[in-house]
mmCIF file of C-alpha atoms in Angstrom:
data_model
loop_
_atom_site.group_PDB
_atom_site.id
_atom_site.type_symbol
_atom_site.label_atom_id
_atom_site.label_comp_id
_atom_site.label_asym_id
_atom_site.label_seq_id
_atom_site.Cartn_x
_atom_site.Cartn_y
_atom_site.Cartn_z
ATOM 1 C CA UNK A 493 110.334 80.680 120.933
ATOM 2 C CA UNK A 494 111.766 79.752 117.573
ATOM 3 C CA UNK A 495 113.602 83.153 115.491
ATOM 4 C CA UNK A 496 111.396 83.124 111.558
ATOM 5 C CA UNK A 497 112.427 86.345 110.478
ATOM 6 C CA UNK A 498 114.143 84.590 107.518
ATOM 7 C CA UNK A 499 110.943 83.363 106.255
ATOM 8 C CA UNK A 500 109.328 84.591 103.527
ATOM 9 C CA UNK A 501 105.946 84.479 105.112
ATOM 10 C CA UNK A 502 107.353 87.161 107.763
ATOM 11 C CA UNK A 503 109.080 89.504 106.255
ATOM 12 C CA UNK A 504 107.346 92.671 106.003
ATOM 13 C CA UNK A 505 105.720 93.722 102.176
ATOM 14 C CA UNK A 506 107.555 97.459 101.342
ATOM 15 C CA UNK A 507 103.835 97.913 99.278
ATOM 16 C CA UNK A 508 102.129 97.822 102.536
ATOM 17 C CA UNK A 509 104.648 99.472 104.638
ATOM 18 C CA UNK A 510 102.363 102.994 104.958
ATOM 19 C CA UNK A 511 98.907 101.288 104.712
ATOM 20 C CA UNK A 512 98.124 103.716 107.351
ATOM 21 C CA UNK A 513 98.592 106.748 105.786
ATOM 22 C CA UNK A 514 96.548 105.401 102.674
ATOM 23 C CA UNK A 515 92.856 106.235 101.809
ATOM 24 C CA UNK A 516 90.332 103.605 102.336
ATOM 25 C CA UNK A 517 89.928 103.106 98.960
ATOM 26 C CA UNK A 518 93.492 102.505 98.021
ATOM 27 C CA UNK A 519 94.121 100.336 101.247
ATOM 28 C CA UNK A 520 91.005 98.121 99.782
ATOM 29 C CA UNK A 521 92.908 97.963 96.228
ATOM 30 C CA UNK A 522 96.147 97.167 97.376
ATOM 31 C CA UNK A 523 95.007 94.283 99.448
ATOM 32 C CA UNK A 524 92.603 92.912 96.894
ATOM 33 C CA UNK A 525 96.255 93.197 94.445
ATOM 34 C CA UNK A 526 97.371 91.663 97.003
ATOM 35 C CA UNK A 527 95.336 89.030 97.510
ATOM 36 C CA UNK A 528 95.026 88.243 93.826
ATOM 37 C CA UNK A 529 98.723 87.284 93.996
ATOM 38 C CA UNK A 530 97.962 84.330 95.902
ATOM 39 C CA UNK A 531 95.847 82.430 93.110
ATOM 40 C CA UNK A 532 98.662 83.153 90.977
ATOM 41 C CA UNK A 533 101.184 81.780 93.323
ATOM 42 C CA UNK A 534 99.051 78.440 93.491
ATOM 43 C CA UNK A 535 98.720 77.985 90.457
ATOM 44 C CA UNK A 536 102.449 78.426 89.432
ATOM 45 C CA UNK A 537 102.874 75.805 91.992
ATOM 46 C CA UNK A 538 100.083 73.289 91.678
ATOM 47 C CA UNK A 539 102.367 70.454 90.754
ATOM 48 C CA UNK A 540 104.331 70.998 94.109
ATOM 49 C CA UNK A 541 101.265 71.261 95.908
ATOM 50 C CA UNK A 542 99.535 68.261 94.442
ATOM 51 C CA UNK A 543 102.870 65.604 95.328
ATOM 52 C CA UNK A 544 102.805 67.592 98.502
ATOM 53 C CA UNK A 545 99.397 65.939 99.605
ATOM 54 C CA UNK A 546 99.887 63.203 97.684
ATOM 55 C CA UNK A 547 103.259 62.196 100.102
ATOM 56 C CA UNK A 548 100.980 63.532 102.533
ATOM 57 C CA UNK A 549 97.703 60.690 102.396
ATOM 58 C CA UNK A 550 99.744 58.177 101.222
#
């Protein structure tokens, strides 16, 4: 199996390293906060995403 440990998506998130020690409410808040970052990341990369889609469907 190919080692993908160098990829950003495969790195451990330092903010959730101790999620097992958080209260349920704290864990839900963390998950919600992390999920909110996804929408911002997509917004920041929308031009590149659109271009990639154009290349795939062309």
